[in-house]
Amino acid sequence: MVKISRHFKKISLFFGLVLGPLTAYSQAQTGPVESSRENRGDGRYTLLLQPFGLGEGIQTAGRLEYAQTAQKHFGLMYQSGEELSDLFDTYSAHSNLLAVYAREFVGNSFYLEAGLATHQKHVRTLDYTYDFRANGSLGVAYYEEQKYTRSDFGVLFGIGNQWQWDNFTLGCEWVGAYVPIGAAGFASKAQRHYDNGLIEDVSPNKRNNKMVTSLRALNFALGWQF
């Protein structure tokens, strides 16, 4: 399941990267003439909920935006992502991201977004080692469990469309990215579990302590302007 979900995520990100900018700009130019721009207004707040998105797993998010003008918004976002494990539960990961950002609308609904963010990722892995038993069967000699948490900070970018009616708003960030620029902390623990119940601490894998740029795509959101 992990391999399938990762392939699906790569395909979705590819389509977001290739088709997203063209779709966003096209819809911004061919949509109802200035309707979203007129409805956004000045000095208003918008609460947005993102029930689904692709990036570091399946992502959900909440946003609170303030419209300084109809074309310039400032916002706060909290995003959470959960990656799918496999059938044997040998890998699981959860990520959190908190960001402040500025959004500039170009035309009716097309926007560009940039901001600063803090990011944290929690990962758990299991690695099984097998051996042949005295009766000739294959059994688990031991398995290693590793847990680590990596924290960093960086910048994020995004492009998309957001359509505004009287109060209801509907949007999609077609493609975006979080780019880490500095590490904020790393903690890890590894244990070896033997089949006789013995547990011992082992050295964790240092390769987990590295910052990685994460892409996201097709982040749909809906909300209310007040």
Short mmCIF file of C-alpha atoms in Angstrom, two decimals:
data_model
loop_
_atom_site.label_atom_id
_atom_site.label_comp_id
_atom_site.label_asym_id
_atom_site.label_seq_id
_atom_site.Cartn_x
_atom_site.Cartn_y
_atom_site.Cartn_z
CA MET A 1 0.00 0.00 0.00
CA VAL A 2 2.88 2.37 0.70
CA LYS A 3 4.31 1.87 -2.79
CA ILE A 4 0.89 2.32 -4.40
CA SER A 5 0.12 5.46 -2.40
CA ARG A 6 3.53 6.95 -3.22
CA HIS A 7 3.08 6.26 -6.94
CA PHE A 8 -0.39 7.82 -6.78
CA LYS A 9 1.02 10.85 -4.99
CA LYS A 10 3.80 11.26 -7.59
CA ILE A 11 1.30 11.06 -10.45
CA SER A 12 -1.02 13.59 -8.78
CA LEU A 13 1.88 15.95 -8.07
CA PHE A 14 3.02 15.63 -11.68
CA PHE A 15 -0.40 16.61 -13.00
CA GLY A 16 -0.55 19.46 -10.51
CA LEU A 17 2.85 20.74 -11.64
CA VAL A 18 2.11 20.44 -15.35
CA LEU A 19 -1.58 21.31 -15.59
CA GLY A 20 -2.05 23.46 -12.48
CA PRO A 21 -0.51 26.74 -13.69
CA LEU A 22 -2.25 26.55 -17.08
CA THR A 23 -5.61 25.68 -15.55
CA ALA A 24 -5.33 28.36 -12.88
CA TYR A 25 -4.47 31.15 -15.29
CA SER A 26 -7.03 30.05 -17.85
CA GLN A 27 -9.86 29.97 -15.33
CA ALA A 28 -8.82 33.31 -13.91
CA GLN A 29 -9.19 34.91 -17.33
CA THR A 30 -12.29 33.13 -18.60
CA GLY A 31 -14.42 33.07 -15.43
CA PRO A 32 -17.26 35.49 -14.67
CA VAL A 33 -16.01 39.01 -15.33
CA GLU A 34 -14.56 40.38 -12.09
CA SER A 35 -17.21 38.60 -9.98
CA SER A 36 -14.81 37.07 -7.45
CA ARG A 37 -12.78 40.26 -7.18
CA GLU A 38 -15.90 42.31 -6.45
CA ASN A 39 -17.17 39.84 -3.86
CA ARG A 40 -13.90 39.58 -1.92
CA GLY A 41 -14.18 43.12 -0.55
CA ASP A 42 -11.79 44.98 1.76
CA GLY A 43 -11.17 44.52 5.47
CA ARG A 44 -12.97 41.19 5.72
CA TYR A 45 -11.96 37.83 7.20
CA THR A 46 -12.23 34.39 5.61
CA LEU A 47 -12.18 31.03 7.36
CA LEU A 48 -11.06 28.20 5.05
CA LEU A 49 -11.07 24.44 5.66
CA GLN A 50 -9.09 22.05 3.49
CA PRO A 51 -10.58 18.54 3.78
CA PHE A 52 -8.22 16.94 1.27
CA GLY A 53 -4.87 17.54 -0.36
CA LEU A 54 -1.73 15.70 -1.46
CA GLY A 55 1.77 16.33 -0.22
CA GLU A 56 3.34 14.66 2.81
CA GLY A 57 0.60 12.08 2.78
CA ILE A 58 -3.08 13.00 2.81
CA GLN A 59 -3.22 16.57 4.05
CA THR A 60 -5.87 18.58 5.88
CA ALA A 61 -5.56 22.23 6.80
CA GLY A 62 -7.29 25.25 8.26
CA ARG A 63 -6.70 28.88 7.29
CA LEU A 64 -7.72 32.28 8.59
CA GLU A 65 -7.24 35.14 6.13
CA TYR A 66 -7.57 38.90 6.33
CA ALA A 67 -8.26 40.90 3.17
CA GLN A 68 -6.31 44.14 3.33
CA THR A 69 -7.67 44.79 -0.14
CA ALA A 70 -9.60 42.63 -2.58
CA GLN A 71 -6.31 41.65 -4.20
CA LYS A 72 -4.00 41.37 -1.18
CA HIS A 73 -4.66 38.88 1.63
CA PHE A 74 -2.66 37.87 4.69
CA GLY A 75 -3.21 34.55 6.43
CA LEU A 76 -2.37 31.98 9.06
CA MET A 77 -2.40 28.27 8.16
CA TYR A 78 -2.10 25.04 10.15
CA GLN A 79 -1.63 21.89 8.07
CA SER A 80 -1.45 18.24 9.11
CA GLY A 81 -0.47 15.26 6.95
CA GLU A 82 -0.73 11.51 7.52
CA GLU A 83 1.12 9.06 5.28
CA LEU A 84 -0.35 5.63 4.59
CA SER A 85 1.37 2.66 6.15
CA ASP A 86 1.83 -0.72 4.47
CA LEU A 87 0.10 -4.01 5.23
CA PHE A 88 2.68 -4.91 7.88
CA ASP A 89 2.78 -1.46 9.50
CA THR A 90 6.53 -1.10 8.90
CA TYR A 91 6.33 2.63 8.14
CA SER A 92 4.16 5.47 9.39
CA ALA A 93 4.67 9.23 9.32
CA HIS A 94 2.85 12.31 10.50
CA SER A 95 3.74 15.94 9.72
CA ASN A 96 2.60 19.35 10.97
CA LEU A 97 3.17 22.76 9.43
CA LEU A 98 2.33 26.24 10.76
CA ALA A 99 2.71 29.18 8.40
CA VAL A 100 2.03 32.88 7.95
CA TYR A 101 1.67 33.99 4.35
CA ALA A 102 0.71 36.71 1.90
CA ARG A 103 -1.56 36.07 -1.07
CA GLU A 104 -1.71 38.30 -4.14
CA PHE A 105 -4.58 37.90 -6.60
CA VAL A 106 -3.90 38.42 -10.28
CA GLY A 107 -7.08 39.05 -12.25
CA ASN A 108 -10.35 37.62 -11.03
CA SER A 109 -9.44 34.45 -9.08
CA PHE A 110 -5.84 33.42 -9.84
CA TYR A 111 -3.41 33.98 -6.95
CA LEU A 112 0.24 33.69 -5.99
CA GLU A 113 1.18 32.88 -2.40
CA ALA A 114 4.38 33.01 -0.34
CA GLY A 115 5.10 32.73 3.37
CA LEU A 116 7.25 31.57 6.27
CA ALA A 117 6.63 28.25 8.04
CA THR A 118 7.74 25.92 10.81
CA HIS A 119 7.55 22.21 10.09
CA GLN A 120 7.77 19.02 12.13
CA LYS A 121 7.73 15.39 11.02
CA HIS A 122 7.31 12.25 13.15
CA VAL A 123 8.36 8.91 11.63
CA ARG A 124 8.23 5.32 12.89
CA THR A 125 9.83 2.40 11.03
CA LEU A 126 10.09 -1.34 11.69
CA ASP A 127 12.81 -3.51 10.15
CA TYR A 128 12.48 -7.30 10.53
CA THR A 129 15.37 -9.78 10.54
CA TYR A 130 14.55 -13.45 9.91
CA ASP A 131 16.40 -16.72 10.54
CA PHE A 132 15.82 -20.46 10.16
CA ARG A 133 14.66 -22.25 13.27
CA ALA A 134 15.69 -25.74 14.41
CA ASN A 135 12.63 -27.31 12.77
CA GLY A 136 13.54 -25.70 9.44
CA SER A 137 10.85 -23.00 9.51
CA LEU A 138 11.57 -19.35 8.89
CA GLY A 139 10.88 -17.08 11.86
CA VAL A 140 11.53 -13.56 13.09
CA ALA A 141 14.82 -13.36 15.00
CA TYR A 142 14.24 -9.72 15.97
CA TYR A 143 12.94 -6.44 14.64
CA GLU A 144 14.28 -2.92 15.03
CA GLU A 145 11.91 -0.08 15.79
CA GLN A 146 13.08 3.45 15.05
CA LYS A 147 11.26 6.65 15.95
CA TYR A 148 12.44 10.12 15.12
CA THR A 149 11.15 13.67 15.08
CA ARG A 150 12.69 16.31 12.84
CA SER A 151 11.89 20.03 13.12
CA ASP A 152 12.85 22.76 10.67
CA PHE A 153 11.75 26.11 9.32
CA GLY A 154 11.58 27.53 5.82
CA VAL A 155 9.52 29.20 3.12
CA LEU A 156 6.45 28.05 1.23
CA PHE A 157 5.03 28.96 -2.15
CA GLY A 158 1.77 28.20 -3.91
CA ILE A 159 -0.41 29.08 -6.90
CA GLY A 160 -4.10 28.47 -7.30
CA ASN A 161 -7.58 29.85 -7.80
CA GLN A 162 -10.12 31.03 -5.27
CA TRP A 163 -13.66 31.89 -6.30
CA GLN A 164 -15.80 34.13 -4.11
CA TRP A 165 -19.58 34.45 -4.02
CA ASP A 166 -21.47 36.60 -1.50
CA ASN A 167 -20.00 34.87 1.56
CA PHE A 168 -19.13 31.38 0.35
CA THR A 169 -15.67 30.76 -1.09
CA LEU A 170 -14.21 27.76 -2.93
CA GLY A 171 -10.58 27.35 -3.90
CA CYS A 172 -7.82 25.02 -4.98
CA GLU A 173 -4.10 25.39 -4.56
CA TRP A 174 -3.03 23.59 -7.71
CA VAL A 175 0.60 23.22 -6.74
CA GLY A 176 2.85 24.40 -3.92
CA ALA A 177 6.10 23.67 -2.12
CA TYR A 178 7.68 23.94 1.29
CA VAL A 179 11.44 24.57 1.16
CA PRO A 180 13.32 24.16 4.49
CA ILE A 181 16.16 26.62 5.08
CA GLY A 182 17.23 25.74 8.61
CA ALA A 183 17.08 22.91 11.16
CA ALA A 184 15.30 23.45 14.47
CA GLY A 185 15.80 20.11 16.19
CA PHE A 186 16.14 16.36 15.83
CA ALA A 187 15.38 13.55 18.29
CA SER A 188 15.58 9.82 17.62
CA LYS A 189 15.36 6.49 19.41
CA ALA A 190 15.95 2.94 18.20
CA GLN A 191 15.31 -0.38 19.92
CA ARG A 192 15.83 -4.01 18.95
CA HIS A 193 13.02 -6.40 19.98
CA TYR A 194 13.94 -10.10 20.16
CA ASP A 195 11.44 -12.94 19.87
CA ASN A 196 12.18 -13.99 23.48
CA GLY A 197 10.91 -10.63 24.76
CA LEU A 198 14.34 -9.00 25.28
CA ILE A 199 14.60 -5.33 24.26
CA GLU A 200 17.84 -3.41 23.83
CA ASP A 201 18.69 0.11 22.72
CA VAL A 202 20.66 0.46 19.47
CA SER A 203 22.16 3.35 17.54
CA PRO A 204 19.55 5.15 15.40
CA ASN A 205 20.02 5.80 11.69
CA LYS A 206 21.66 9.23 11.30
CA ARG A 207 20.49 9.51 7.68
CA ASN A 208 17.02 10.46 8.92
CA ASN A 209 18.33 13.83 10.06
CA LYS A 210 18.13 15.68 6.76
CA MET A 211 15.88 18.46 5.49
CA VAL A 212 13.74 17.66 2.46
CA THR A 213 11.72 19.93 0.17
CA SER A 214 8.12 18.76 -0.02
CA LEU A 215 5.73 19.38 -2.90
CA ARG A 216 1.96 19.47 -2.62
CA ALA A 217 -0.86 19.57 -5.16
CA LEU A 218 -4.65 19.66 -5.53
CA ASN A 219 -5.33 21.16 -2.12
CA PHE A 220 -9.05 21.89 -2.24
CA ALA A 221 -10.58 24.28 0.32
CA LEU A 222 -13.96 25.81 1.06
CA GLY A 223 -14.93 28.49 3.52
CA TRP A 224 -16.92 31.51 4.60
CA GLN A 225 -16.18 35.22 4.42
CA PHE A 226 -17.42 37.45 7.21
#
